[in-house]
Amino acid sequence: MTDVLHDHPNPRPNRPRNGVRTPNKTPAAPRPRLRRRGLPRWNYPAGLGSLIWLGIVGLPLYVLVAATFQTRDGYIDDGPLALPDHPTLANYRRVLRSDFLSYLLNTALVTAVCAAIVITLSVTVGYTVVRARSRASRRIFQIFLLGLAIPSQAVVIPVYLVITKLQLYDTLLAVILPTAAFSLPVSVLILVGTMRDIDEELYESMALDGASPTRVLLQLVVPLSRSGISTVGVMSALHAWNGFLFPLLLTQSKSNRLLTLGLYDYVGEFRVDTPALLTAVVLSIVPIFLVYLFARRQLISGLMGVGGK
């Protein structure tokens, strides 16, 4: 009988001896508390602000897209906020049959070459500034930072004179060179901040292995600076794609015209074909929007490291 009591998994609590109750060796487990799920609290001011912001952002997009499916007379009669009564694709056919594709190819070429030049130069300059640590490298970095304070409008006449002296006027190269030059200062600033975040021990390990500066740049710095390089590429591409001043002043012929100037084809002396003009705007937005859509994460992460150490 005693063995049975000792082997029982839940023995009875000890009886009081001499009027004193002895505690159990295995205390009872606490009962789980039931959590009440509270109802979510609605943030009405935030919701109202979100709706207002949605209207501010969505209304221009609606006006832009809805106008492309209207005729010119319907747009004038109904107004920009009206839904198209009889949607049509005539505006898209008209734009694609014009010189729009030629303007698009010229703009894509200028954008790609500008981005390539800016990435190549900013990577090499940023690496020199970070690793050289000499007075000359600091002066070079200061000169590039000084370029941030010089707007392109202030040097239009000197740029025009230099381009004409080089006999590059009315060529795509005349647009590429100044556009890339004015994208370099901010690009160097971004990449210097990115490269300074690379651990010093990685540079030392590569040096102990006998790696040359070129090998360190290609095998260590470039892979670890992909976010900054993507940021520089997207920003320089946006700058070149939306450029207006240099294409206006440094090109003249229709064969070298870019998209920003090609929109004038839908503006006459006495009237403006607004639906066709907005259709060209929509088609010109799509390529650069796709570039931004796929590189937005690298763009944000690269901008977060601009300050560096």
PDB file of N, CA and C in Angstrom, residues 217-267:
ATOM      1  N   LEU A 217      39.752  47.504 -56.076  1.00  0.00           N
ATOM      2  CA  LEU A 217      38.591  48.260 -56.544  1.00  0.00           C
ATOM      3  C   LEU A 217      37.541  47.356 -57.167  1.00  0.00           C
ATOM      4  N   LEU A 218      37.974  46.422 -58.014  1.00  0.00           N
ATOM      5  CA  LEU A 218      37.023  45.605 -58.762  1.00  0.00           C
ATOM      6  C   LEU A 218      36.440  44.464 -57.933  1.00  0.00           C
ATOM      7  N   GLN A 219      37.235  43.875 -57.042  1.00  0.00           N
ATOM      8  CA  GLN A 219      36.790  42.691 -56.309  1.00  0.00           C
ATOM      9  C   GLN A 219      36.254  43.000 -54.918  1.00  0.00           C
ATOM     10  N   LEU A 220      36.561  44.157 -54.376  1.00  0.00           N
ATOM     11  CA  LEU A 220      36.112  44.479 -53.026  1.00  0.00           C
ATOM     12  C   LEU A 220      35.188  45.688 -53.002  1.00  0.00           C
ATOM     13  N   VAL A 221      35.656  46.803 -53.547  1.00  0.00           N
ATOM     14  CA  VAL A 221      34.915  48.061 -53.415  1.00  0.00           C
ATOM     15  C   VAL A 221      33.642  48.042 -54.241  1.00  0.00           C
ATOM     16  N   VAL A 222      33.743  47.634 -55.483  1.00  0.00           N
ATOM     17  CA  VAL A 222      32.557  47.662 -56.353  1.00  0.00           C
ATOM     18  C   VAL A 222      31.457  46.725 -55.853  1.00  0.00           C
ATOM     19  N   PRO A 223      31.745  45.463 -55.476  1.00  0.00           N
ATOM     20  CA  PRO A 223      30.646  44.616 -54.965  1.00  0.00           C
ATOM     21  C   PRO A 223      30.010  45.142 -53.688  1.00  0.00           C
ATOM     22  N   LEU A 224      30.806  45.750 -52.791  1.00  0.00           N
ATOM     23  CA  LEU A 224      30.252  46.259 -51.539  1.00  0.00           C
ATOM     24  C   LEU A 224      29.611  47.636 -51.682  1.00  0.00           C
ATOM     25  N   SER A 225      29.741  48.242 -52.833  1.00  0.00           N
ATOM     26  CA  SER A 225      29.157  49.576 -53.070  1.00  0.00           C
ATOM     27  C   SER A 225      28.040  49.526 -54.100  1.00  0.00           C
ATOM     28  N   ARG A 226      27.406  48.380 -54.244  1.00  0.00           N
ATOM     29  CA  ARG A 226      26.368  48.248 -55.266  1.00  0.00           C
ATOM     30  C   ARG A 226      25.184  49.169 -55.021  1.00  0.00           C
ATOM     31  N   SER A 227      24.810  49.363 -53.767  1.00  0.00           N
ATOM     32  CA  SER A 227      23.678  50.251 -53.488  1.00  0.00           C
ATOM     33  C   SER A 227      23.998  51.685 -53.891  1.00  0.00           C
ATOM     34  N   GLY A 228      25.198  52.156 -53.561  1.00  0.00           N
ATOM     35  CA  GLY A 228      25.585  53.508 -53.954  1.00  0.00           C
ATOM     36  C   GLY A 228      25.724  53.651 -55.455  1.00  0.00           C
ATOM     37  N   ILE A 229      26.268  52.636 -56.120  1.00  0.00           N
ATOM     38  CA  ILE A 229      26.403  52.696 -57.577  1.00  0.00           C
ATOM     39  C   ILE A 229      25.029  52.698 -58.239  1.00  0.00           C
ATOM     40  N   SER A 230      24.097  51.906 -57.721  1.00  0.00           N
ATOM     41  CA  SER A 230      22.737  51.923 -58.266  1.00  0.00           C
ATOM     42  C   SER A 230      22.084  53.282 -58.070  1.00  0.00           C
ATOM     43  N   THR A 231      22.317  53.899 -56.919  1.00  0.00           N
ATOM     44  CA  THR A 231      21.770  55.230 -56.671  1.00  0.00           C
ATOM     45  C   THR A 231      22.322  56.240 -57.657  1.00  0.00           C
ATOM     46  N   VAL A 232      23.620  56.198 -57.871  1.00  0.00           N
ATOM     47  CA  VAL A 232      24.249  57.119 -58.815  1.00  0.00           C
ATOM     48  C   VAL A 232      23.719  56.893 -60.233  1.00  0.00           C
ATOM     49  N   GLY A 233      23.576  55.629 -60.621  1.00  0.00           N
ATOM     50  CA  GLY A 233      23.075  55.343 -61.960  1.00  0.00           C
ATOM     51  C   GLY A 233      21.658  55.836 -62.176  1.00  0.00           C
ATOM     52  N   VAL A 234      20.776  55.603 -61.201  1.00  0.00           N
ATOM     53  CA  VAL A 234      19.384  56.041 -61.349  1.00  0.00           C
ATOM     54  C   VAL A 234      19.281  57.564 -61.355  1.00  0.00           C
ATOM     55  N   MET A 235      20.014  58.229 -60.468  1.00  0.00           N
ATOM     56  CA  MET A 235      19.939  59.683 -60.401  1.00  0.00           C
ATOM     57  C   MET A 235      20.491  60.329 -61.665  1.00  0.00           C
ATOM     58  N   SER A 236      21.607  59.841 -62.165  1.00  0.00           N
ATOM     59  CA  SER A 236      22.151  60.401 -63.411  1.00  0.00           C
ATOM     60  C   SER A 236      21.249  60.106 -64.599  1.00  0.00           C
ATOM     61  N   ALA A 237      20.605  58.941 -64.599  1.00  0.00           N
ATOM     62  CA  ALA A 237      19.666  58.627 -65.684  1.00  0.00           C
ATOM     63  C   ALA A 237      18.449  59.543 -65.642  1.00  0.00           C
ATOM     64  N   LEU A 238      17.922  59.792 -64.455  1.00  0.00           N
ATOM     65  CA  LEU A 238      16.786  60.718 -64.329  1.00  0.00           C
ATOM     66  C   LEU A 238      17.172  62.118 -64.778  1.00  0.00           C
ATOM     67  N   HIS A 239      18.361  62.551 -64.401  1.00  0.00           N
ATOM     68  CA  HIS A 239      18.816  63.887 -64.799  1.00  0.00           C
ATOM     69  C   HIS A 239      18.953  63.995 -66.305  1.00  0.00           C
ATOM     70  N   ALA A 240      19.519  62.975 -66.935  1.00  0.00           N
ATOM     71  CA  ALA A 240      19.687  63.017 -68.387  1.00  0.00           C
ATOM     72  C   ALA A 240      18.363  62.874 -69.122  1.00  0.00           C
ATOM     73  N   TRP A 241      17.472  62.024 -68.604  1.00  0.00           N
ATOM     74  CA  TRP A 241      16.191  61.796 -69.280  1.00  0.00           C
ATOM     75  C   TRP A 241      15.307  63.043 -69.253  1.00  0.00           C
ATOM     76  N   ASN A 242      15.345  63.770 -68.160  1.00  0.00           N
ATOM     77  CA  ASN A 242      14.497  64.951 -68.018  1.00  0.00           C
ATOM     78  C   ASN A 242      15.205  66.250 -68.389  1.00  0.00           C
ATOM     79  N   GLY A 243      16.415  66.158 -68.918  1.00  0.00           N
ATOM     80  CA  GLY A 243      17.159  67.366 -69.263  1.00  0.00           C
ATOM     81  C   GLY A 243      16.474  68.168 -70.358  1.00  0.00           C
ATOM     82  N   PHE A 244      16.479  69.472 -70.179  1.00  0.00           N
ATOM     83  CA  PHE A 244      15.830  70.352 -71.156  1.00  0.00           C
ATOM     84  C   PHE A 244      16.747  71.486 -71.622  1.00  0.00           C
ATOM     85  N   LEU A 245      17.537  72.044 -70.703  1.00  0.00           N
ATOM     86  CA  LEU A 245      18.314  73.237 -71.029  1.00  0.00           C
ATOM     87  C   LEU A 245      19.398  72.950 -72.064  1.00  0.00           C
ATOM     88  N   PHE A 246      20.209  71.948 -71.840  1.00  0.00           N
ATOM     89  CA  PHE A 246      21.293  71.644 -72.774  1.00  0.00           C
ATOM     90  C   PHE A 246      20.782  71.146 -74.126  1.00  0.00           C
ATOM     91  N   PRO A 247      19.773  70.266 -74.199  1.00  0.00           N
ATOM     92  CA  PRO A 247      19.230  69.936 -75.526  1.00  0.00           C
ATOM     93  C   PRO A 247      18.659  71.143 -76.264  1.00  0.00           C
ATOM     94  N   LEU A 248      18.085  72.095 -75.530  1.00  0.00           N
ATOM     95  CA  LEU A 248      17.511  73.270 -76.170  1.00  0.00           C
ATOM     96  C   LEU A 248      18.580  74.177 -76.764  1.00  0.00           C
ATOM     97  N   LEU A 249      19.701  74.350 -76.070  1.00  0.00           N
ATOM     98  CA  LEU A 249      20.729  75.303 -76.491  1.00  0.00           C
ATOM     99  C   LEU A 249      21.809  74.687 -77.369  1.00  0.00           C
ATOM    100  N   LEU A 250      22.025  73.385 -77.262  1.00  0.00           N
ATOM    101  CA  LEU A 250      23.169  72.768 -77.930  1.00  0.00           C
ATOM    102  C   LEU A 250      22.779  71.868 -79.091  1.00  0.00           C
ATOM    103  N   THR A 251      21.514  71.749 -79.409  1.00  0.00           N
ATOM    104  CA  THR A 251      21.062  70.986 -80.582  1.00  0.00           C
ATOM    105  C   THR A 251      20.087  71.837 -81.389  1.00  0.00           C
ATOM    106  N   GLN A 252      19.993  71.511 -82.663  1.00  0.00           N
ATOM    107  CA  GLN A 252      19.125  72.299 -83.547  1.00  0.00           C
ATOM    108  C   GLN A 252      18.343  71.431 -84.518  1.00  0.00           C
ATOM    109  N   SER A 253      18.973  70.421 -85.093  1.00  0.00           N
ATOM    110  CA  SER A 253      18.316  69.620 -86.116  1.00  0.00           C
ATOM    111  C   SER A 253      17.306  68.669 -85.483  1.00  0.00           C
ATOM    112  N   LYS A 254      16.357  68.251 -86.295  1.00  0.00           N
ATOM    113  CA  LYS A 254      15.312  67.349 -85.814  1.00  0.00           C
ATOM    114  C   LYS A 254      15.829  65.951 -85.566  1.00  0.00           C
ATOM    115  N   SER A 255      16.902  65.554 -86.257  1.00  0.00           N
ATOM    116  CA  SER A 255      17.435  64.207 -86.082  1.00  0.00           C
ATOM    117  C   SER A 255      18.130  64.029 -84.737  1.00  0.00           C
ATOM    118  N   ASN A 256      18.553  65.127 -84.103  1.00  0.00           N
ATOM    119  CA  ASN A 256      19.218  65.058 -82.801  1.00  0.00           C
ATOM    120  C   ASN A 256      18.327  65.571 -81.673  1.00  0.00           C
ATOM    121  N   ARG A 257      17.063  65.621 -81.891  1.00  0.00           N
ATOM    122  CA  ARG A 257      16.137  66.158 -80.893  1.00  0.00           C
ATOM    123  C   ARG A 257      15.815  65.076 -79.861  1.00  0.00           C
ATOM    124  N   LEU A 258      15.650  65.508 -78.617  1.00  0.00           N
ATOM    125  CA  LEU A 258      15.292  64.609 -77.529  1.00  0.00           C
ATOM    126  C   LEU A 258      13.809  64.733 -77.198  1.00  0.00           C
ATOM    127  N   LEU A 259      13.357  63.900 -76.280  1.00  0.00           N
ATOM    128  CA  LEU A 259      11.925  63.864 -75.962  1.00  0.00           C
ATOM    129  C   LEU A 259      11.428  65.178 -75.385  1.00  0.00           C
ATOM    130  N   THR A 260      12.237  65.803 -74.541  1.00  0.00           N
ATOM    131  CA  THR A 260      11.782  67.052 -73.926  1.00  0.00           C
ATOM    132  C   THR A 260      11.532  68.139 -74.955  1.00  0.00           C
ATOM    133  N   LEU A 261      12.270  68.123 -76.045  1.00  0.00           N
ATOM    134  CA  LEU A 261      12.033  69.080 -77.133  1.00  0.00           C
ATOM    135  C   LEU A 261      11.025  68.554 -78.141  1.00  0.00           C
ATOM    136  N   GLY A 262      10.897  67.233 -78.246  1.00  0.00           N
ATOM    137  CA  GLY A 262       9.947  66.660 -79.190  1.00  0.00           C
ATOM    138  C   GLY A 262       8.499  66.937 -78.840  1.00  0.00           C
ATOM    139  N   LEU A 263       8.230  67.283 -77.586  1.00  0.00           N
ATOM    140  CA  LEU A 263       6.858  67.621 -77.202  1.00  0.00           C
ATOM    141  C   LEU A 263       6.356  68.883 -77.891  1.00  0.00           C
ATOM    142  N   TYR A 264       7.264  69.701 -78.374  1.00  0.00           N
ATOM    143  CA  TYR A 264       6.848  70.917 -79.088  1.00  0.00           C
ATOM    144  C   TYR A 264       6.196  70.605 -80.429  1.00  0.00           C
ATOM    145  N   ASP A 265       6.334  69.371 -80.915  1.00  0.00           N
ATOM    146  CA  ASP A 265       5.679  69.018 -82.178  1.00  0.00           C
ATOM    147  C   ASP A 265       4.164  69.079 -82.078  1.00  0.00           C
ATOM    148  N   TYR A 266       3.620  69.002 -80.881  1.00  0.00           N
ATOM    149  CA  TYR A 266       2.170  69.011 -80.694  1.00  0.00           C
ATOM    150  C   TYR A 266       1.658  70.376 -80.236  1.00  0.00           C
ATOM    151  N   VAL A 267       2.536  71.353 -80.300  1.00  0.00           N
ATOM    152  CA  VAL A 267       2.169  72.729 -79.960  1.00  0.00           C
ATOM    153  C   VAL A 267       2.311  73.562 -81.220  1.00  0.00           C
TER     154      VAL A 267
END
